[in-house]
XYZ file of C-alpha atoms in Angstrom:
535
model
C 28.805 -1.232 32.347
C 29.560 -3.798 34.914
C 26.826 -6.190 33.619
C 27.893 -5.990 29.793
C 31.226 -6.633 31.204
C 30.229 -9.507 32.605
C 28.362 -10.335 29.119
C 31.815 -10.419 26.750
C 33.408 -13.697 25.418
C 36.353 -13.596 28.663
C 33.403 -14.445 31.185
C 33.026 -17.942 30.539
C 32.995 -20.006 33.679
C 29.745 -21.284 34.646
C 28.354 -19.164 37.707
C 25.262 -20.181 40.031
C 24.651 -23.121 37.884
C 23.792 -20.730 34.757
C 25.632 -20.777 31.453
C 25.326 -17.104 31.283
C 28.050 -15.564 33.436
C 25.945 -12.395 34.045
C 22.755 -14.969 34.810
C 25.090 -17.206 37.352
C 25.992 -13.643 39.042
C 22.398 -12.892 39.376
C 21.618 -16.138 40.673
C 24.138 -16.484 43.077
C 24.369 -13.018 44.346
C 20.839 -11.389 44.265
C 18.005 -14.534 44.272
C 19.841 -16.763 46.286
C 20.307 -13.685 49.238
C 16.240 -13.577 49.005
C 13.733 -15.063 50.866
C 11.403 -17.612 49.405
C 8.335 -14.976 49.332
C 10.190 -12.116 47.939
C 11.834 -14.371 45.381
C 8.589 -15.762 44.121
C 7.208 -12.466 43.742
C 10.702 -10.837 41.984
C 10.330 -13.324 39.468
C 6.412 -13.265 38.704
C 6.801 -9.624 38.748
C 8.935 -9.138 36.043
C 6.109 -9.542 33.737
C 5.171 -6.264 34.294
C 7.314 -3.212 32.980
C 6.232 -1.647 35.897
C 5.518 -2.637 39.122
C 3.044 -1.484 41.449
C 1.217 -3.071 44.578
C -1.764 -2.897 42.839
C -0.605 -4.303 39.333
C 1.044 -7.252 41.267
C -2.356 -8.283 43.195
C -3.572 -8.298 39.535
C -1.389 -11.241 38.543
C -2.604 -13.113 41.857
C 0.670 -12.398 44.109
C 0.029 -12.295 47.727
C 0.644 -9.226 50.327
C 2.171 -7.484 47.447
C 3.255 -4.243 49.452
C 4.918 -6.356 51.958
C 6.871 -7.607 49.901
C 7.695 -4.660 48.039
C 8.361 -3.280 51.330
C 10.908 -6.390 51.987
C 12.711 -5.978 48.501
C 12.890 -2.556 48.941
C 15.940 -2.818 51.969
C 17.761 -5.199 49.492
C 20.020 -3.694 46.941
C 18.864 -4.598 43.754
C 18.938 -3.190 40.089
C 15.696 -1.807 40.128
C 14.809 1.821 40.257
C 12.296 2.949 42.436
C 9.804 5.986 42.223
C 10.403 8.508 45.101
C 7.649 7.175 47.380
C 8.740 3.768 47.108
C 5.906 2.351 45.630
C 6.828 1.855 41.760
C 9.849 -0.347 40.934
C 11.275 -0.845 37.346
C 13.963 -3.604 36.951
C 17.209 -3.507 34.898
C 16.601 -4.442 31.473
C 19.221 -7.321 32.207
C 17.856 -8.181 35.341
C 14.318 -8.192 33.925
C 15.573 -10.534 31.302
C 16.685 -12.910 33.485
C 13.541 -13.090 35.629
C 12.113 -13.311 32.994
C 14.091 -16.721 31.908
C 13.796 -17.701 35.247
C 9.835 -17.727 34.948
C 10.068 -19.518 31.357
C 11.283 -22.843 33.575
C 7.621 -22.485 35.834
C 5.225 -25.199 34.552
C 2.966 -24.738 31.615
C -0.318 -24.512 34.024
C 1.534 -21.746 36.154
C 3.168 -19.510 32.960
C -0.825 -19.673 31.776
C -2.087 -18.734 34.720
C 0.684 -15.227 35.039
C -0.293 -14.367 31.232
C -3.922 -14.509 31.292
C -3.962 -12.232 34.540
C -1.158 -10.360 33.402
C -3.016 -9.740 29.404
C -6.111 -9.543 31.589
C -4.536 -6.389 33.482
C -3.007 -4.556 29.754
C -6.753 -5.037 28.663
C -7.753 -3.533 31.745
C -5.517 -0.537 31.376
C -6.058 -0.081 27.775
C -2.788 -1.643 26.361
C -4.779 -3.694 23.849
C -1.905 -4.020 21.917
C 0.386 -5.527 24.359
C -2.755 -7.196 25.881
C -3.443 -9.221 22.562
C 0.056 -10.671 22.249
C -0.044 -11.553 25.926
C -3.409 -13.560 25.885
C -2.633 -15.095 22.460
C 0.373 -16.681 24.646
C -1.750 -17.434 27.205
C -4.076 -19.742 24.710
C -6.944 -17.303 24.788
C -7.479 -16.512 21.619
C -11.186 -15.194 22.409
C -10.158 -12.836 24.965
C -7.148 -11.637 22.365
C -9.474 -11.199 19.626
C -11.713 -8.550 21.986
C -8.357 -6.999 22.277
C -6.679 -7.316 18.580
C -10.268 -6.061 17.268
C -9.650 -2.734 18.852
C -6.487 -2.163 17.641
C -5.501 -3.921 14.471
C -6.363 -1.073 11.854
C -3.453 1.016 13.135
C -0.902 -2.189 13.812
C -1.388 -2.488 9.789
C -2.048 1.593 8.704
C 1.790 1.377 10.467
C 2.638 -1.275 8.055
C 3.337 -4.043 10.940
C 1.604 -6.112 8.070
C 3.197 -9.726 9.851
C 1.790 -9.216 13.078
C -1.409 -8.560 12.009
C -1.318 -11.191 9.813
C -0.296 -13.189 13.142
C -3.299 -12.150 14.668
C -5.887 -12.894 12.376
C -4.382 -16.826 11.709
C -4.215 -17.085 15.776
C -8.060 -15.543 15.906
C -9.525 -18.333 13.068
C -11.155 -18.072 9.959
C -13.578 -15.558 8.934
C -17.212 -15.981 10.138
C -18.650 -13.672 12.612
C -16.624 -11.742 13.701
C -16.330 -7.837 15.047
C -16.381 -5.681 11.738
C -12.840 -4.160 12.567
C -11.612 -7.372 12.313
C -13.549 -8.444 8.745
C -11.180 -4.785 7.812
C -8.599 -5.732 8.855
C -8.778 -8.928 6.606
C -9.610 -6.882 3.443
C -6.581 -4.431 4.306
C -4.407 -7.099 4.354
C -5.695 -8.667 1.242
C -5.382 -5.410 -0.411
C -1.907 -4.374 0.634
C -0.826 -7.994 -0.400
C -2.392 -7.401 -4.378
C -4.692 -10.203 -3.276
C -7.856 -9.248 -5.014
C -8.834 -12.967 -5.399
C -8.588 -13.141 -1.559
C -10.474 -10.450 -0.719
C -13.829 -11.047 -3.166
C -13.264 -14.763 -1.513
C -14.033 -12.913 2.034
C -16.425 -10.630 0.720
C -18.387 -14.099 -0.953
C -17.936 -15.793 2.769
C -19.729 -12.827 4.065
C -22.056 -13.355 1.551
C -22.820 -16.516 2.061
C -22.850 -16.421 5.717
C -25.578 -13.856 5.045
C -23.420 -10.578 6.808
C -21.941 -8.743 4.195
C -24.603 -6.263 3.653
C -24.304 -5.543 7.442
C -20.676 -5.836 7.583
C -20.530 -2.776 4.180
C -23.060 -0.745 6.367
C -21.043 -0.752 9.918
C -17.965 -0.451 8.060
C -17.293 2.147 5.610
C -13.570 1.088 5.143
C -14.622 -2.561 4.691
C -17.542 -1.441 2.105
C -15.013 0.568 0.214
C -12.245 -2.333 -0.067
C -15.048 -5.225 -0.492
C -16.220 -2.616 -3.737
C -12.085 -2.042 -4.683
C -11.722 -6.303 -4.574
C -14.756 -6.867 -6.582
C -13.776 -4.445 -9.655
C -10.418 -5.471 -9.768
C -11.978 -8.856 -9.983
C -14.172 -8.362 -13.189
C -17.258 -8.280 -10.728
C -19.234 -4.788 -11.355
C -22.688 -6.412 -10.113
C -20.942 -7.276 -6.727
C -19.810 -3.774 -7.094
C -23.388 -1.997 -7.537
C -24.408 -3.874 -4.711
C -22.049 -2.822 -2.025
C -22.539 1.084 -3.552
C -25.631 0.946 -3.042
C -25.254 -0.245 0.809
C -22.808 1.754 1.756
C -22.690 5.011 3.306
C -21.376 8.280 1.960
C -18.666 8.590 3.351
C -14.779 9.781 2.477
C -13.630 6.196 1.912
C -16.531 5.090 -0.438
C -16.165 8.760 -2.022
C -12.523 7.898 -2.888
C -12.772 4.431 -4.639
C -16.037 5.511 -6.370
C -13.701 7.932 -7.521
C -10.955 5.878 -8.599
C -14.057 3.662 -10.782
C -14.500 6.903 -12.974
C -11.228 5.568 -14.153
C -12.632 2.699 -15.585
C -16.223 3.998 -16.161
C -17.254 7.220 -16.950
C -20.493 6.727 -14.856
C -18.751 7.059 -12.059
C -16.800 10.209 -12.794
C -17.470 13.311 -10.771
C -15.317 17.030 -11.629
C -14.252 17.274 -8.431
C -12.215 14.779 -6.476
C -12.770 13.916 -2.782
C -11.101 15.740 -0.041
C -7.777 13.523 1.213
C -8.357 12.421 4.441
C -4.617 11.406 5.382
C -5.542 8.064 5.461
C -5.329 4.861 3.315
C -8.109 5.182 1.252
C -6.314 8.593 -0.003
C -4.470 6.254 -2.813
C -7.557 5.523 -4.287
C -7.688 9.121 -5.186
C -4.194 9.581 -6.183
C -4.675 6.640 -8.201
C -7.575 8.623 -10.359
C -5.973 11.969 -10.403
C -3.026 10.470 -12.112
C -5.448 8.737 -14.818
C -6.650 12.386 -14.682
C -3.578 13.933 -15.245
C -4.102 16.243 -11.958
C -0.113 15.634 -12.242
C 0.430 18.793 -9.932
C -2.249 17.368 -7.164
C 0.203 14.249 -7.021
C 3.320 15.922 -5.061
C 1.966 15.736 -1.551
C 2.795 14.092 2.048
C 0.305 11.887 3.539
C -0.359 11.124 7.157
C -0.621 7.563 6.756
C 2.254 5.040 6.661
C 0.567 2.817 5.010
C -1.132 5.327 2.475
C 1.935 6.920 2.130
C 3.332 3.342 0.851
C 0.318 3.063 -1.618
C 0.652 6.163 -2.608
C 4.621 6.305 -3.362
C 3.754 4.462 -7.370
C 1.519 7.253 -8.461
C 3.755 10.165 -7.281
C 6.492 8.101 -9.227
C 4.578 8.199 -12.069
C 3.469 11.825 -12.041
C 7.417 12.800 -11.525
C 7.928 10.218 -14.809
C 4.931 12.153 -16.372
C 6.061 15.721 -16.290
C 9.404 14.462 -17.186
C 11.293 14.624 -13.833
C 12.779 11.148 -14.780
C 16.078 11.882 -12.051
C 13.527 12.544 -9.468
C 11.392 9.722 -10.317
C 14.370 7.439 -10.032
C 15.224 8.409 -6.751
C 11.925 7.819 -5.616
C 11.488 4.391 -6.776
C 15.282 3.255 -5.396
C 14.095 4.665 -1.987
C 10.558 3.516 -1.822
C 10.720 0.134 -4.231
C 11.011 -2.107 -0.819
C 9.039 -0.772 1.442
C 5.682 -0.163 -0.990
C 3.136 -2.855 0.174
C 1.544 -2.421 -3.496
C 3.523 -4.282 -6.271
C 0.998 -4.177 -8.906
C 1.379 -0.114 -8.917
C 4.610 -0.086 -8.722
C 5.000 -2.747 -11.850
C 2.012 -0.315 -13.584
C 4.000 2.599 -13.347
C 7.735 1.645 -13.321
C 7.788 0.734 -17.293
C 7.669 3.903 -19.096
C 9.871 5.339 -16.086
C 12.504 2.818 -17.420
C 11.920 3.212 -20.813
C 12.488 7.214 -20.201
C 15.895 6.288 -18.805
C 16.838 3.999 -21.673
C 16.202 0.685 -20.248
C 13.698 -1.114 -22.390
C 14.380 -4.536 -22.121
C 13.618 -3.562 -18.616
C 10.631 -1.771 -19.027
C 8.816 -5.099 -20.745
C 10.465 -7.932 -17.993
C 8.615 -5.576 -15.573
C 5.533 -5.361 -17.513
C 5.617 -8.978 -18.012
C 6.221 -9.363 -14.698
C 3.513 -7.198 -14.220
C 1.028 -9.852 -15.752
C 2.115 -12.924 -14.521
C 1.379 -11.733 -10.766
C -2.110 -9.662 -11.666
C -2.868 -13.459 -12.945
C -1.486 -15.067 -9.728
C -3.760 -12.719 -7.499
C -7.332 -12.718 -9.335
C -7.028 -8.845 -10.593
C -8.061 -9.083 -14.140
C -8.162 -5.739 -14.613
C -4.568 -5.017 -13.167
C -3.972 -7.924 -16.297
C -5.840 -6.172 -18.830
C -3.797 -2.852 -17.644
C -0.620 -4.671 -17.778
C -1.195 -5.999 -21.598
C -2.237 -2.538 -22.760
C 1.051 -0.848 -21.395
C 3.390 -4.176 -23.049
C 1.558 -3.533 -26.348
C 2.458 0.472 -25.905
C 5.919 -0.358 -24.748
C 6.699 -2.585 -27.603
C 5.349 -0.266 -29.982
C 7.257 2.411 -28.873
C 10.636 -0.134 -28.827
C 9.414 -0.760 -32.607
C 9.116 -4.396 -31.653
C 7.350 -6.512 -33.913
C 3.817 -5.644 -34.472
C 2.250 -8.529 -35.111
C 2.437 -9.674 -31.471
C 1.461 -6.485 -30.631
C -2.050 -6.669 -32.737
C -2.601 -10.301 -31.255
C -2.334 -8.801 -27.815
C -4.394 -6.367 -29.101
C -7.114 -8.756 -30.198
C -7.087 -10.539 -26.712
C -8.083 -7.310 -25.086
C -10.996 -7.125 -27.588
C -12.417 -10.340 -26.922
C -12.354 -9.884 -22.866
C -15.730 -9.031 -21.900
C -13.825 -6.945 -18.992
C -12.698 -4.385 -21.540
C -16.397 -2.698 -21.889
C -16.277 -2.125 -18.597
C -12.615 -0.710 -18.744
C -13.467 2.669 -20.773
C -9.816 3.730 -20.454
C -8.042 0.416 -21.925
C -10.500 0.183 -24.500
C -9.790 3.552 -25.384
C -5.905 2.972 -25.130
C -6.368 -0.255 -27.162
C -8.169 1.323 -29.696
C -5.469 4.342 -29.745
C -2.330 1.586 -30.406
C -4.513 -0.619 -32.781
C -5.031 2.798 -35.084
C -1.016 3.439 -34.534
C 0.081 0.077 -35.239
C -2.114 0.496 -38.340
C 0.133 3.840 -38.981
C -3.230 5.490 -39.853
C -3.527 4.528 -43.023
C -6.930 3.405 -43.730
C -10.429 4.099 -42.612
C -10.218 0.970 -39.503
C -7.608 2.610 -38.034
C -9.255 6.201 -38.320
C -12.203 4.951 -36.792
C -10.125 3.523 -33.928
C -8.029 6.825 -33.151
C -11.542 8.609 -33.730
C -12.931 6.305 -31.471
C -10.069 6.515 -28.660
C -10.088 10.122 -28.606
C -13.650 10.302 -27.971
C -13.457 7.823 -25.597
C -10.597 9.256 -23.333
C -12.790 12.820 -23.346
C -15.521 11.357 -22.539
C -14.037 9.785 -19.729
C -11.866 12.487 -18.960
C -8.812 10.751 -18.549
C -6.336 13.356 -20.096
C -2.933 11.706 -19.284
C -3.021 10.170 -22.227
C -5.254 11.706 -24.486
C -2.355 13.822 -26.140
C -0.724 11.103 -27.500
C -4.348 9.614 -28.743
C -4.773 13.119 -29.729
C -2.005 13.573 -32.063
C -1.922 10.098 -33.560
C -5.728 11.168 -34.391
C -4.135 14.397 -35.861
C -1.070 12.167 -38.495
C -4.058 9.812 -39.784
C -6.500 12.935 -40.556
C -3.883 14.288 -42.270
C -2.956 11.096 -44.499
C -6.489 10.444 -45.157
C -6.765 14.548 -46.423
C -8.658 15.890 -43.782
C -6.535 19.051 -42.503
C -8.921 21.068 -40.660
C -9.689 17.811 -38.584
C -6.268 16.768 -37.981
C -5.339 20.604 -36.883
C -8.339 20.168 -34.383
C -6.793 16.812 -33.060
C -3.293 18.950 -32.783
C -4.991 21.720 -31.102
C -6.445 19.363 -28.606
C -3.631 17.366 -27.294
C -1.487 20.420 -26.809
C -4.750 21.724 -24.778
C -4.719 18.970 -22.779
C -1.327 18.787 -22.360
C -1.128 22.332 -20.969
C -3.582 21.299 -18.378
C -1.216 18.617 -16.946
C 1.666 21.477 -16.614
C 3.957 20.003 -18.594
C 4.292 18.787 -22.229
C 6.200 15.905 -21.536
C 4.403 13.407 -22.713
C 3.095 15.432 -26.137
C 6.919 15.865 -26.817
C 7.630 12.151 -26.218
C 4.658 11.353 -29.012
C 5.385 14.103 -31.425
C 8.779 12.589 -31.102
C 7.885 10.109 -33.229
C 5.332 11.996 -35.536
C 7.392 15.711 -35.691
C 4.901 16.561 -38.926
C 2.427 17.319 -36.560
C 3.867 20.016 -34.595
C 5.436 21.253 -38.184
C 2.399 21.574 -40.111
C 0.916 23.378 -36.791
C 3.717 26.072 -36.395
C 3.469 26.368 -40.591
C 0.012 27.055 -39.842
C 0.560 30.127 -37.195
C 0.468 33.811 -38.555
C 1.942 34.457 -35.070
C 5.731 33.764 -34.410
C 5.598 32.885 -30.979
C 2.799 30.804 -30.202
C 2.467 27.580 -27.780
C 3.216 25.377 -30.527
C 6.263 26.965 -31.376
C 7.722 26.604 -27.570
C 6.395 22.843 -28.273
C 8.496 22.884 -31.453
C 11.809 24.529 -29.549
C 11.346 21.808 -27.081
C 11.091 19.419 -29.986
C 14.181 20.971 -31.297
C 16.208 21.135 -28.174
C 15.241 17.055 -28.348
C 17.128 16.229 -31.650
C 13.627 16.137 -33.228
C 13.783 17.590 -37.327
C 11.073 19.938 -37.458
């Protein structure tokens, strides 16, 4: 109490030569009273958080239990352990020691960091020991250090300092594999896909990525992430075929089926609690494993990647409130803007906002452009032409967007956009000739093939209005019968109700169809009801 008091604006008057009332007190009254010796060795000392005999010979101080031995007998604000052989200082005090040593000579201050970052190594404070030698000029030693250590400073989200780190160490070359991780973490929690096939193709060229993706599943699985993102798939064959079989590979392998149904497995990876967990919540959304979606993860960091697909499974089954919530709470602290822009649209559209819902599509675009992830782009495009379709904007931007998909060789690749594309092309067509049947037909197939069910309802009953139109009923009721299938898988009907929404004729001529009087399509048709939908 007495030192804050001496802290507060009425202490002004310069004490002991220091500006600092509560530093001139110091001065005056406790290192001024000491000898030479037990000065030198107060203010070297305070380095250390804790001071021990042993720690203090460490930093190169001389007779060190002497002289703890001396300061002992002087009253100080320190506390000392009950044998007298551990001494911690008052925070204030340490502070201005620790200013005190900050006016030693460059040579000296070098000389107390690398023994004192030396020591933290020593002990195991890696952490502590990194920052130390790094202001010590020893970026070498500090690398041995920050290579230990530098997957949790960034799974904790202390993205800066690792970031810090990885400048101080130099450029990629070689390098210990935890570091070459720690690089492709970064570029991946940054939505720099460009950045991290550009350290993958260093790797490459310097002739150690193949070793790097077998040492390091993590790196393997983010190098393989980068590259598909980045239009790459032979990049991405290679590294699968290096890599190991392990959870993280499992995951993003996973999250591929998304994009090509050679990759899709029926049952998804165990979560691990870490990271690469978003890869498979990523998937089981595309999936429509809505249900799977509502979980806590162990990792900060996959907990931040993870926070845009739970959003969007809450949007999905129509918890828009909830969804809301979520996305004010998380929408600064989620490393991963390019999720969060996928997945934030229809979640404003639900709540009425639609010139929203395209500025963050848009938005969406212009930064999957900026960081190399042509797929994110191709994504991005799909959802503005489904947004604008569903705002009844005009179509004949729509159908150019549209026609930019088709000609990107990416999209063959993409089985889910092309499917999507080929669903909105046959809707913008309204169904009414044999091009757009063959595009619904074609989307439907597509999206069971690849299994991606979230949105093969609406593909499904879009299918089901032009089947009708074009006079083939016992089709179209097989198109109806599947998207409310599907739909029941996700465990909820949300989005079915939002498309029947706009075509109500299909759940009509369904519930016409039923001999029964209380079927599944006639809940859908209450809900419909309930909606303001005529049916």
């Amino acid at each position: 109490m007495l030192f804050e008091a001496w802290r507060s604006e009425e202490h002004t008057a310069v004490v002991g030569g220091e500006a600092d009332p509560l530093h001139g007190y110091m001065s005056s009254r406790i290192l001024a009273e000491l000898s030479d010796a037990d000065r030198d060795f107060l203010v070297t000392a305070a380095v250390l958080d804790e001071v021990t005999a042993g720690r203090a010979r460490a930093l190169g101080l001389v007779a060190p239990a002497r002289r703890m031995q001396s300061l002992r007998s002087v009253r100080l604000p320190v506390v000392w352990s009950r044998d007298g052989r551990t001494m911690r200082f008052h925070p204030r005090l340490r502070e201005f020691l620790l200013e005190q040593l900050g006016r030693r000579d460059d040579e000296e201050l070098r000389r107390i960091r690398l023994a004192h970052g030396r020591l933290l190594a020593g002990e195991g404070h890696d952490e502590e020991a990194t920052e130390v030698l790094l202001q010590a000029g020893e970026a070498a030693e500090a690398r041995v250090c920050g290579a230990r250590v530098i997957l949790r400073v960034i799974e904790r989200l202390d993205l800066p300092v690792a970031e810090r780190w990885l400048d101080a160490f130099g450029p990629v070359g070689p390098e210990p594999h935890e570091l070459t991780t720690a690089r492709l973490m970064l570029a991946w929690a940054r939505d720099d896909y460009r950045g991290g096939t550009a350290i993958a193709d260093a790797l490459l060229d310097a002739g150690t990525r193949d070793e790097v993706a077998r040492r390091s599943e993590r790196a393997a699985a983010l190098m393989i992430y980068c590259y598909a993102q980045c239009g790459r798939p032979g990049d991405v064959e290679d590294i699968l075929r290096l890599a190991g079989p392990g959870a993280e590979v499992a995951a993003v392998r996973y999250s591929l089926g998304t994009m090509d149904p050679s990759y899709r497995v029926d049952t998804p990876p165990e979560l691990t609690g870490g990271p690469s967990d978003a890869f498979v919540l990523f998937a089981k959304y595309w999936f429509g494993h809505l249900s799977d979606l509502d979980i806590s993860l162990e990792s900060h960091w996959g907990t931040s990647l993870a926070a845009p697909w739970q959003i969007a499974a809450l949007r999905a089954q129509g918890h828009t409130r909830r969804a809301l919530e979520l996305y004010e709470r998380t929408r600064d602290s989620v490393s991963n803007s390019l999720s969060l822009h996928a997945v934030v649209p229809e979640l404003l559209l639900d709540a009425g906002r639609p010139g929203e819902a395209i500025t963050a599509l848009e938005e969406g675009r212009r930064l999957a452009l900026a960081a190399g992830a042509r797929t994110w782009y191709l994504g991005f495009t799909e959802g503005l032409v489904r947004l604008r379709i569903l705002d009844r904007r005009d179509p004949a931007v729509s159908m150019a967007l549209l026609d930019g998909l088709d000609d990107d060789p990416l999209i063959e690749q993409a089985v889910q956009l092309s499917a999507k594309a080929r669903a909105w092309r046959g809707w913008l067509r309204s169904g009414a000739d044999a091009d757009a049947l063959d595009c619904l037909r074609e989307a439907v197939a597509l999206l069971r093939a690849g299994g991606l069910f979230l949105e093969l309802p609406v593909a499904a009953v879009l299918l089901a209005e032009a089947e009708w139109r074009a006079g083939h009923e016992d089709e179209a009721d097989r198109a109806a019968d599947l998207a409310l299938e599907v739909s029941g898988r996700q465990g909820s009907h949300h989005v079915l109700l939002q498309v029947l929404g706009e075509f109500p004729a299909v759940a009509s001529r369904r519930i016409d169809a039923e001999a029964e009087t209380d079927t599944p399509w006639h809940t859908v048709g209450r809900a419909l009801a309930a909606q303001g939908s005529n049916i």
